[in-house]
Amino acid sequence: MPPQEDTTAPVDGSTTTVRAGDLEVGVIDIGSGVPLVLVHGGESDRTQFTALRARLGDGIRAISYDQRDSGVTVCPPVPYSLSDLADDLVHLLDALELPTAHLLGASFGGVVAQHVALRHPDRVDSLVLVATAPSYAMGSPALDDLLTMPHEERQRAAVEYFYTPESEAARAGRAGTLSLRSPEQSARRHRVAQEHEVCDRLADIAAPTLIVHGTHDLLAPFSGAVLMQQRIPNAKLRPIDGGRHAIVAEFPSTVALRVREFLGLEAT
C-alpha cells in the first residue's frame, strides 16, 4: 500500500496573463530561485499543481500556465500540433525573460515537456517527467474512452483511474483535477495527444531527466517509465509504489522531495 499524505493545500496566488507569441496565456508565478515550469495534464489547467507548489519549498520559482484550450489562455479555435505546444512554452519563457528553465510535466504535460526538450534543447535545464509516456500508443486502452466521455461522466470515471482506493479523493468520489472544456476544445486536445510518439527519439533528449511514476498507473503503464529510463541518457527513475495516475495530487510531498533532491536543493 502506498504511503498516505496530507494533500490539503492553500489556494494558489493570483493568476496573471502574459503575451507569449500569439497567445494571451494564464500564468501563476510564485516564489524565487531556480525557475521550474509546471506543465499541466491533458484534462487539467494551471491550478493542477496547487498541492505540489505548496510543498516545493524555498529556492524554487514555480511557474504554471494554461496551455491552449485550457483555463484562461486565449488561443484561436483551430487545430494545433505538439510542436505548437512546445513552441508555446518557449514563447512563455521569452515573455518571462527566462533563457532556460527546469520543466516538470505531468501526464500530457510530460508529453509537452518531452517535445520541448527535443525541439528546443538549449532552453531546458532539466526534465521531470511525472506519470507520462513516450508514446500515446503505450497508454491504457481506457485512455480513449476516458477522453471522449462527457465531462461529468469523465469526472466520475477518473477517480478510479487517478487515485488509489485509500486516497481522500477516492473516498470522496471526486477527481478534482479535470477542467471543463467545450466539446470542440476537448476534441482538439485529444487529437493532438494522439500524435505523440517519441520512442525512437528518447536517446536525443540531452537534458538531465528524472522520471517519477506510480507503479500501478492505470492510464500510463509503468512499462513506459521503464522504457524512458532505459533510453534517455542518464535518466533516473523514482517509482511511487502503488501510485496511480494523479501522483502529483495524491503524493505531493513525495514528488516535491524528489524534485528538490534532483535539483540539488536541501529538503524542507
PDB file of C-alpha atoms in Angstrom:
ATOM      1  CA  MET A   1       0.000   0.000   0.000  1.00  0.00           C
ATOM      2  CA  PRO A   2       1.434   3.436  -0.917  1.00  0.00           C
ATOM      3  CA  PRO A   3       2.047   5.939   1.887  1.00  0.00           C
ATOM      4  CA  GLN A   4      -0.759   8.336   2.706  1.00  0.00           C
ATOM      5  CA  GLU A   5      -0.140  12.070   2.587  1.00  0.00           C
ATOM      6  CA  ASP A   6      -1.917  15.206   3.682  1.00  0.00           C
ATOM      7  CA  THR A   7      -2.950  16.759   0.380  1.00  0.00           C
ATOM      8  CA  THR A   8      -4.643  19.786   1.888  1.00  0.00           C
ATOM      9  CA  ALA A   9      -3.246  22.872   0.195  1.00  0.00           C
ATOM     10  CA  PRO A  10      -3.823  26.615   0.234  1.00  0.00           C
ATOM     11  CA  VAL A  11      -5.353  28.354  -2.748  1.00  0.00           C
ATOM     12  CA  ASP A  12      -2.760  29.370  -5.354  1.00  0.00           C
ATOM     13  CA  GLY A  13      -1.856  33.004  -5.808  1.00  0.00           C
ATOM     14  CA  SER A  14      -3.481  35.308  -8.283  1.00  0.00           C
ATOM     15  CA  THR A  15      -3.352  34.419 -11.946  1.00  0.00           C
ATOM     16  CA  THR A  16      -1.861  36.914 -14.353  1.00  0.00           C
ATOM     17  CA  THR A  17      -1.897  36.895 -18.135  1.00  0.00           C
ATOM     18  CA  VAL A  18       1.119  37.438 -20.335  1.00  0.00           C
ATOM     19  CA  ARG A  19       1.504  37.820 -24.060  1.00  0.00           C
ATOM     20  CA  ALA A  20       3.515  34.816 -25.256  1.00  0.00           C
ATOM     21  CA  GLY A  21       3.893  34.616 -29.009  1.00  0.00           C
ATOM     22  CA  ASP A  22       0.401  34.980 -30.462  1.00  0.00           C
ATOM     23  CA  LEU A  23      -1.376  33.859 -27.284  1.00  0.00           C
ATOM     24  CA  GLU A  24      -2.638  35.500 -24.096  1.00  0.00           C
ATOM     25  CA  VAL A  25      -1.505  32.946 -21.516  1.00  0.00           C
ATOM     26  CA  GLY A  26      -2.788  32.469 -17.961  1.00  0.00           C
ATOM     27  CA  VAL A  27       0.124  32.113 -15.526  1.00  0.00           C
ATOM     28  CA  ILE A  28       0.691  31.536 -11.808  1.00  0.00           C
ATOM     29  CA  ASP A  29       4.246  32.612 -10.929  1.00  0.00           C
ATOM     30  CA  ILE A  30       5.208  32.208  -7.265  1.00  0.00           C
ATOM     31  CA  GLY A  31       8.463  32.004  -5.338  1.00  0.00           C
ATOM     32  CA  SER A  32      12.072  32.828  -6.111  1.00  0.00           C
ATOM     33  CA  GLY A  33      15.063  30.767  -7.068  1.00  0.00           C
ATOM     34  CA  VAL A  34      15.613  28.302  -9.870  1.00  0.00           C
ATOM     35  CA  PRO A  35      12.756  28.552 -12.406  1.00  0.00           C
ATOM     36  CA  LEU A  36      10.618  25.416 -12.577  1.00  0.00           C
ATOM     37  CA  VAL A  37       7.828  25.423 -15.171  1.00  0.00           C
ATOM     38  CA  LEU A  38       4.950  23.115 -14.217  1.00  0.00           C
ATOM     39  CA  VAL A  39       3.230  21.748 -17.320  1.00  0.00           C
ATOM     40  CA  HIS A  40      -0.294  20.500 -16.679  1.00  0.00           C
ATOM     41  CA  GLY A  41      -2.029  17.373 -17.922  1.00  0.00           C
ATOM     42  CA  GLY A  42      -4.427  16.984 -20.804  1.00  0.00           C
ATOM     43  CA  GLU A  43      -7.587  17.421 -18.757  1.00  0.00           C
ATOM     44  CA  SER A  44      -6.228  19.968 -16.281  1.00  0.00           C
ATOM     45  CA  ASP A  45      -5.049  23.579 -16.200  1.00  0.00           C
ATOM     46  CA  ARG A  46      -2.571  25.808 -14.355  1.00  0.00           C
ATOM     47  CA  THR A  47      -4.246  25.029 -10.982  1.00  0.00           C
ATOM     48  CA  GLN A  48      -3.329  21.315 -11.139  1.00  0.00           C
ATOM     49  CA  PHE A  49      -0.196  21.927  -9.074  1.00  0.00           C
ATOM     50  CA  THR A  50      -1.684  23.686  -6.021  1.00  0.00           C
ATOM     51  CA  ALA A  51      -0.762  20.875  -3.618  1.00  0.00           C
ATOM     52  CA  LEU A  52       2.704  20.350  -5.139  1.00  0.00           C
ATOM     53  CA  ARG A  53       3.534  24.054  -5.219  1.00  0.00           C
ATOM     54  CA  ALA A  54       2.761  24.346  -1.503  1.00  0.00           C
ATOM     55  CA  ARG A  55       5.412  21.714  -0.782  1.00  0.00           C
ATOM     56  CA  LEU A  56       8.214  22.681  -3.168  1.00  0.00           C
ATOM     57  CA  GLY A  57       9.801  24.955  -0.573  1.00  0.00           C
ATOM     58  CA  ASP A  58      12.336  27.759  -0.788  1.00  0.00           C
ATOM     59  CA  GLY A  59      14.732  28.211  -3.665  1.00  0.00           C
ATOM     60  CA  ILE A  60      12.243  27.402  -6.435  1.00  0.00           C
ATOM     61  CA  ARG A  61      10.316  29.829  -8.607  1.00  0.00           C
ATOM     62  CA  ALA A  62       7.287  27.710  -9.548  1.00  0.00           C
ATOM     63  CA  ILE A  63       5.540  28.770 -12.759  1.00  0.00           C
ATOM     64  CA  SER A  64       2.396  27.066 -14.022  1.00  0.00           C
ATOM     65  CA  TYR A  65       0.458  28.149 -17.092  1.00  0.00           C
ATOM     66  CA  ASP A  66      -2.595  27.313 -19.166  1.00  0.00           C
ATOM     67  CA  GLN A  67      -1.920  25.536 -22.435  1.00  0.00           C
ATOM     68  CA  ARG A  68      -4.096  26.112 -25.490  1.00  0.00           C
ATOM     69  CA  ASP A  69      -7.776  25.320 -24.926  1.00  0.00           C
ATOM     70  CA  SER A  70      -7.124  25.430 -21.182  1.00  0.00           C
ATOM     71  CA  GLY A  71      -8.051  27.758 -18.346  1.00  0.00           C
ATOM     72  CA  VAL A  72      -7.931  31.439 -19.211  1.00  0.00           C
ATOM     73  CA  THR A  73      -5.464  31.238 -22.098  1.00  0.00           C
ATOM     74  CA  VAL A  74      -6.854  32.835 -25.250  1.00  0.00           C
ATOM     75  CA  CYS A  75      -5.991  30.964 -28.455  1.00  0.00           C
ATOM     76  CA  PRO A  76      -7.527  30.685 -31.930  1.00  0.00           C
ATOM     77  CA  PRO A  77     -10.131  27.896 -32.298  1.00  0.00           C
ATOM     78  CA  VAL A  78      -8.055  25.909 -34.783  1.00  0.00           C
ATOM     79  CA  PRO A  79      -6.163  22.579 -34.641  1.00  0.00           C
ATOM     80  CA  TYR A  80      -2.575  22.661 -33.429  1.00  0.00           C
ATOM     81  CA  SER A  81       0.333  20.268 -33.052  1.00  0.00           C
ATOM     82  CA  LEU A  82       2.666  19.117 -30.301  1.00  0.00           C
ATOM     83  CA  SER A  83       5.306  21.288 -31.935  1.00  0.00           C
ATOM     84  CA  ASP A  84       2.999  24.274 -31.455  1.00  0.00           C
ATOM     85  CA  LEU A  85       2.574  23.430 -27.765  1.00  0.00           C
ATOM     86  CA  ALA A  86       6.343  23.084 -27.375  1.00  0.00           C
ATOM     87  CA  ASP A  87       6.882  26.442 -29.068  1.00  0.00           C
ATOM     88  CA  ASP A  88       4.191  27.995 -26.839  1.00  0.00           C
ATOM     89  CA  LEU A  89       6.180  27.058 -23.748  1.00  0.00           C
ATOM     90  CA  VAL A  90       9.327  28.605 -25.196  1.00  0.00           C
ATOM     91  CA  HIS A  91       7.385  31.770 -26.067  1.00  0.00           C
ATOM     92  CA  LEU A  92       6.316  31.863 -22.416  1.00  0.00           C
ATOM     93  CA  LEU A  93       9.965  31.626 -21.326  1.00  0.00           C
ATOM     94  CA  ASP A  94      10.717  34.530 -23.657  1.00  0.00           C
ATOM     95  CA  ALA A  95       7.846  36.567 -22.203  1.00  0.00           C
ATOM     96  CA  LEU A  96       9.138  35.922 -18.677  1.00  0.00           C
ATOM     97  CA  GLU A  97      12.692  36.760 -19.792  1.00  0.00           C
ATOM     98  CA  LEU A  98      13.969  33.311 -18.888  1.00  0.00           C
ATOM     99  CA  PRO A  99      16.721  31.996 -21.176  1.00  0.00           C
ATOM    100  CA  THR A 100      16.313  28.498 -19.690  1.00  0.00           C
ATOM    101  CA  ALA A 101      14.214  26.682 -17.100  1.00  0.00           C
ATOM    102  CA  HIS A 102      13.646  23.312 -15.493  1.00  0.00           C
ATOM    103  CA  LEU A 103      10.456  21.629 -16.733  1.00  0.00           C
ATOM    104  CA  LEU A 104       8.125  19.392 -14.744  1.00  0.00           C
ATOM    105  CA  GLY A 105       5.397  17.844 -16.860  1.00  0.00           C
ATOM    106  CA  ALA A 106       2.609  15.644 -15.511  1.00  0.00           C
ATOM    107  CA  SER A 107       0.761  13.207 -17.782  1.00  0.00           C
ATOM    108  CA  PHE A 108       0.148  15.090 -21.063  1.00  0.00           C
ATOM    109  CA  GLY A 109       2.286  17.872 -19.632  1.00  0.00           C
ATOM    110  CA  GLY A 110       5.140  15.370 -19.656  1.00  0.00           C
ATOM    111  CA  VAL A 111       4.433  14.816 -23.333  1.00  0.00           C
ATOM    112  CA  VAL A 112       4.742  18.554 -23.985  1.00  0.00           C
ATOM    113  CA  ALA A 113       7.941  18.678 -21.930  1.00  0.00           C
ATOM    114  CA  GLN A 114       9.464  15.850 -23.972  1.00  0.00           C
ATOM    115  CA  HIS A 115       8.747  17.732 -27.186  1.00  0.00           C
ATOM    116  CA  VAL A 116      10.253  20.932 -25.785  1.00  0.00           C
ATOM    117  CA  ALA A 117      13.401  19.024 -24.814  1.00  0.00           C
ATOM    118  CA  LEU A 118      13.672  17.577 -28.317  1.00  0.00           C
ATOM    119  CA  ARG A 119      12.715  20.734 -30.214  1.00  0.00           C
ATOM    120  CA  HIS A 120      14.416  23.354 -28.026  1.00  0.00           C
ATOM    121  CA  PRO A 121      17.195  21.570 -26.104  1.00  0.00           C
ATOM    122  CA  ASP A 122      19.045  24.813 -25.402  1.00  0.00           C
ATOM    123  CA  ARG A 123      16.106  26.138 -23.338  1.00  0.00           C
ATOM    124  CA  VAL A 124      15.783  23.156 -20.974  1.00  0.00           C
ATOM    125  CA  ASP A 125      17.950  22.853 -17.868  1.00  0.00           C
ATOM    126  CA  SER A 126      16.378  19.561 -16.797  1.00  0.00           C
ATOM    127  CA  LEU A 127      13.234  17.456 -17.142  1.00  0.00           C
ATOM    128  CA  VAL A 128      10.995  15.937 -14.504  1.00  0.00           C
ATOM    129  CA  LEU A 129       8.564  13.548 -16.200  1.00  0.00           C
ATOM    130  CA  VAL A 130       5.658  12.548 -13.973  1.00  0.00           C
ATOM    131  CA  ALA A 131       3.074   9.872 -14.852  1.00  0.00           C
ATOM    132  CA  THR A 132       3.695  10.230 -18.566  1.00  0.00           C
ATOM    133  CA  ALA A 133       4.695   8.064 -21.540  1.00  0.00           C
ATOM    134  CA  PRO A 134       6.898   8.215 -24.629  1.00  0.00           C
ATOM    135  CA  SER A 135       4.014   7.253 -26.923  1.00  0.00           C
ATOM    136  CA  TYR A 136       0.240   7.632 -26.945  1.00  0.00           C
ATOM    137  CA  ALA A 137       0.066   4.047 -28.180  1.00  0.00           C
ATOM    138  CA  MET A 138       1.651   2.897 -24.898  1.00  0.00           C
ATOM    139  CA  GLY A 139      -1.260   4.282 -22.913  1.00  0.00           C
ATOM    140  CA  SER A 140      -4.035   2.142 -21.499  1.00  0.00           C
ATOM    141  CA  PRO A 141      -6.912   1.241 -23.861  1.00  0.00           C
ATOM    142  CA  ALA A 142      -9.113   3.043 -21.320  1.00  0.00           C
ATOM    143  CA  LEU A 143      -7.484   6.342 -22.266  1.00  0.00           C
ATOM    144  CA  ASP A 144      -9.518   6.865 -25.443  1.00  0.00           C
ATOM    145  CA  ASP A 145     -12.733   6.030 -23.633  1.00  0.00           C
ATOM    146  CA  LEU A 146     -11.942   8.427 -20.812  1.00  0.00           C
ATOM    147  CA  LEU A 147     -11.010  11.306 -23.103  1.00  0.00           C
ATOM    148  CA  THR A 148     -14.169  11.018 -25.209  1.00  0.00           C
ATOM    149  CA  MET A 149     -16.664  10.826 -22.316  1.00  0.00           C
ATOM    150  CA  PRO A 150     -18.894  13.804 -21.453  1.00  0.00           C
ATOM    151  CA  HIS A 151     -17.318  15.901 -18.691  1.00  0.00           C
ATOM    152  CA  GLU A 152     -19.500  14.755 -15.792  1.00  0.00           C
ATOM    153  CA  GLU A 153     -19.098  11.096 -16.713  1.00  0.00           C
ATOM    154  CA  ARG A 154     -15.360  11.558 -17.073  1.00  0.00           C
ATOM    155  CA  GLN A 155     -15.172  13.196 -13.638  1.00  0.00           C
ATOM    156  CA  ARG A 156     -16.766  10.129 -12.068  1.00  0.00           C
ATOM    157  CA  ALA A 157     -14.719   7.591 -14.009  1.00  0.00           C
ATOM    158  CA  ALA A 158     -11.431   9.401 -13.442  1.00  0.00           C
ATOM    159  CA  VAL A 159     -11.493   8.831  -9.692  1.00  0.00           C
ATOM    160  CA  GLU A 160     -10.649   5.143 -10.044  1.00  0.00           C
ATOM    161  CA  TYR A 161      -8.006   5.730 -12.703  1.00  0.00           C
ATOM    162  CA  PHE A 162      -6.332   8.660 -10.967  1.00  0.00           C
ATOM    163  CA  TYR A 163      -6.245   7.783  -7.271  1.00  0.00           C
ATOM    164  CA  THR A 164      -5.530   4.835  -5.024  1.00  0.00           C
ATOM    165  CA  PRO A 165      -8.612   3.496  -3.203  1.00  0.00           C
ATOM    166  CA  GLU A 166      -7.203   4.798   0.087  1.00  0.00           C
ATOM    167  CA  SER A 167      -6.938   8.413  -1.063  1.00  0.00           C
ATOM    168  CA  GLU A 168      -9.128  11.204   0.237  1.00  0.00           C
ATOM    169  CA  ALA A 169     -10.240  11.993  -3.326  1.00  0.00           C
ATOM    170  CA  ALA A 170     -11.314   8.403  -3.953  1.00  0.00           C
ATOM    171  CA  ARG A 171     -13.219   8.240  -0.676  1.00  0.00           C
ATOM    172  CA  ALA A 172     -14.981  11.480  -1.599  1.00  0.00           C
ATOM    173  CA  GLY A 173     -15.710  10.216  -5.111  1.00  0.00           C
ATOM    174  CA  ARG A 174     -14.189  13.195  -6.897  1.00  0.00           C
ATOM    175  CA  ALA A 175     -11.366  13.528  -9.409  1.00  0.00           C
ATOM    176  CA  GLY A 176     -10.643  17.150  -8.596  1.00  0.00           C
ATOM    177  CA  THR A 177      -8.164  17.731 -11.433  1.00  0.00           C
ATOM    178  CA  LEU A 178     -10.372  17.840 -14.531  1.00  0.00           C
ATOM    179  CA  SER A 179     -11.187  21.151 -16.216  1.00  0.00           C
ATOM    180  CA  LEU A 180     -14.405  21.855 -18.074  1.00  0.00           C
ATOM    181  CA  ARG A 181     -13.903  22.326 -21.814  1.00  0.00           C
ATOM    182  CA  SER A 182     -16.221  22.609 -24.780  1.00  0.00           C
ATOM    183  CA  PRO A 183     -16.557  19.513 -26.998  1.00  0.00           C
ATOM    184  CA  GLU A 184     -14.508  21.310 -29.648  1.00  0.00           C
ATOM    185  CA  GLN A 185     -11.708  22.084 -27.225  1.00  0.00           C
ATOM    186  CA  SER A 186     -11.683  18.531 -25.891  1.00  0.00           C
ATOM    187  CA  ALA A 187     -11.548  17.135 -29.432  1.00  0.00           C
ATOM    188  CA  ARG A 188      -8.537  19.295 -30.288  1.00  0.00           C
ATOM    189  CA  ARG A 189      -6.757  18.204 -27.098  1.00  0.00           C
ATOM    190  CA  HIS A 190      -7.493  14.537 -27.775  1.00  0.00           C
ATOM    191  CA  ARG A 191      -6.342  14.785 -31.379  1.00  0.00           C
ATOM    192  CA  VAL A 192      -3.019  16.395 -30.520  1.00  0.00           C
ATOM    193  CA  ALA A 193      -2.358  13.822 -27.769  1.00  0.00           C
ATOM    194  CA  GLN A 194      -2.721  11.051 -30.338  1.00  0.00           C
ATOM    195  CA  GLU A 195       0.236  12.499 -32.287  1.00  0.00           C
ATOM    196  CA  HIS A 196       2.682  11.660 -29.523  1.00  0.00           C
ATOM    197  CA  GLU A 197       5.350   9.129 -30.476  1.00  0.00           C
ATOM    198  CA  VAL A 198       8.982   9.663 -29.495  1.00  0.00           C
ATOM    199  CA  CYS A 199      10.138   6.168 -28.504  1.00  0.00           C
ATOM    200  CA  ASP A 200      12.822   6.214 -31.177  1.00  0.00           C
ATOM    201  CA  ARG A 201      13.932   9.752 -30.240  1.00  0.00           C
ATOM    202  CA  LEU A 202      14.396   9.352 -26.499  1.00  0.00           C
ATOM    203  CA  ALA A 203      18.156   8.966 -26.885  1.00  0.00           C
ATOM    204  CA  ASP A 204      18.220  12.514 -28.308  1.00  0.00           C
ATOM    205  CA  ILE A 205      16.987  14.060 -25.054  1.00  0.00           C
ATOM    206  CA  ALA A 206      20.078  15.773 -23.670  1.00  0.00           C
ATOM    207  CA  ALA A 207      18.621  17.322 -20.523  1.00  0.00           C
ATOM    208  CA  PRO A 208      19.174  15.569 -17.185  1.00  0.00           C
ATOM    209  CA  THR A 209      15.921  13.716 -16.557  1.00  0.00           C
ATOM    210  CA  LEU A 210      14.053  12.496 -13.502  1.00  0.00           C
ATOM    211  CA  ILE A 211      11.119  10.124 -14.031  1.00  0.00           C
ATOM    212  CA  VAL A 212       8.550   9.834 -11.226  1.00  0.00           C
ATOM    213  CA  HIS A 213       5.854   7.257 -11.829  1.00  0.00           C
ATOM    214  CA  GLY A 214       3.296   5.262  -9.899  1.00  0.00           C
ATOM    215  CA  THR A 215       3.831   1.530 -10.184  1.00  0.00           C
ATOM    216  CA  HIS A 216       0.061   0.980 -10.506  1.00  0.00           C
ATOM    217  CA  ASP A 217      -0.702   3.747 -13.017  1.00  0.00           C
ATOM    218  CA  LEU A 218      -3.832   2.608 -14.885  1.00  0.00           C
ATOM    219  CA  LEU A 219      -3.553   5.126 -17.745  1.00  0.00           C
ATOM    220  CA  ALA A 220       0.202   5.422 -18.401  1.00  0.00           C
ATOM    221  CA  PRO A 221       1.544   1.951 -17.567  1.00  0.00           C
ATOM    222  CA  PHE A 222       4.780   1.734 -15.596  1.00  0.00           C
ATOM    223  CA  SER A 223       6.437  -0.028 -18.545  1.00  0.00           C
ATOM    224  CA  GLY A 224       6.567   3.330 -20.343  1.00  0.00           C
ATOM    225  CA  ALA A 225       8.518   4.843 -17.463  1.00  0.00           C
ATOM    226  CA  VAL A 226      10.970   1.954 -17.588  1.00  0.00           C
ATOM    227  CA  LEU A 227      11.442   2.438 -21.329  1.00  0.00           C
ATOM    228  CA  MET A 228      12.141   6.147 -20.860  1.00  0.00           C
ATOM    229  CA  GLN A 229      14.676   5.379 -18.124  1.00  0.00           C
ATOM    230  CA  GLN A 230      16.409   2.886 -20.397  1.00  0.00           C
ATOM    231  CA  ARG A 231      16.567   5.147 -23.455  1.00  0.00           C
ATOM    232  CA  ILE A 232      17.038   8.685 -22.137  1.00  0.00           C
ATOM    233  CA  PRO A 233      20.755   9.113 -21.377  1.00  0.00           C
ATOM    234  CA  ASN A 234      21.445   9.178 -17.621  1.00  0.00           C
ATOM    235  CA  ALA A 235      17.749   9.300 -16.706  1.00  0.00           C
ATOM    236  CA  LYS A 236      16.756   8.408 -13.143  1.00  0.00           C
ATOM    237  CA  LEU A 237      13.539   6.536 -12.347  1.00  0.00           C
ATOM    238  CA  ARG A 238      11.989   7.051  -8.899  1.00  0.00           C
ATOM    239  CA  PRO A 239       8.829   4.921  -8.564  1.00  0.00           C
ATOM    240  CA  ILE A 240       5.991   5.614  -6.149  1.00  0.00           C
ATOM    241  CA  ASP A 241       4.924   2.181  -5.009  1.00  0.00           C
ATOM    242  CA  GLY A 242       1.226   1.579  -5.606  1.00  0.00           C
ATOM    243  CA  GLY A 243       0.637   5.070  -7.001  1.00  0.00           C
ATOM    244  CA  ARG A 244      -1.812   5.609  -9.832  1.00  0.00           C
ATOM    245  CA  HIS A 245      -2.029   8.449 -12.351  1.00  0.00           C
ATOM    246  CA  ALA A 246      -2.575  11.517 -10.132  1.00  0.00           C
ATOM    247  CA  ILE A 247       0.559  11.150  -8.018  1.00  0.00           C
ATOM    248  CA  VAL A 248       1.217  14.909  -8.211  1.00  0.00           C
ATOM    249  CA  ALA A 249      -2.072  15.493  -6.392  1.00  0.00           C
ATOM    250  CA  GLU A 250      -2.118  12.426  -4.130  1.00  0.00           C
ATOM    251  CA  PHE A 251       1.578  12.322  -3.134  1.00  0.00           C
ATOM    252  CA  PRO A 252       2.706  15.955  -3.461  1.00  0.00           C
ATOM    253  CA  SER A 253       5.183  15.788  -0.574  1.00  0.00           C
ATOM    254  CA  THR A 254       6.917  12.744  -2.060  1.00  0.00           C
ATOM    255  CA  VAL A 255       7.075  14.296  -5.534  1.00  0.00           C
ATOM    256  CA  ALA A 256       8.322  17.612  -4.112  1.00  0.00           C
ATOM    257  CA  LEU A 257      11.070  15.881  -2.120  1.00  0.00           C
ATOM    258  CA  ARG A 258      12.262  14.019  -5.206  1.00  0.00           C
ATOM    259  CA  VAL A 259      12.232  17.211  -7.253  1.00  0.00           C
ATOM    260  CA  ARG A 260      14.307  19.061  -4.630  1.00  0.00           C
ATOM    261  CA  GLU A 261      16.811  16.202  -4.454  1.00  0.00           C
ATOM    262  CA  PHE A 262      17.081  16.165  -8.239  1.00  0.00           C
ATOM    263  CA  LEU A 263      17.641  19.924  -8.387  1.00  0.00           C
ATOM    264  CA  GLY A 264      20.305  19.701  -5.695  1.00  0.00           C
ATOM    265  CA  LEU A 265      18.302  21.602  -3.087  1.00  0.00           C
ATOM    266  CA  GLU A 266      18.117  20.738   0.586  1.00  0.00           C
ATOM    267  CA  ALA A 267      14.982  19.063   1.910  1.00  0.00           C
ATOM    268  CA  THR A 268      12.497  21.400   3.594  1.00  0.00           C
TER     269      THR A 268
END
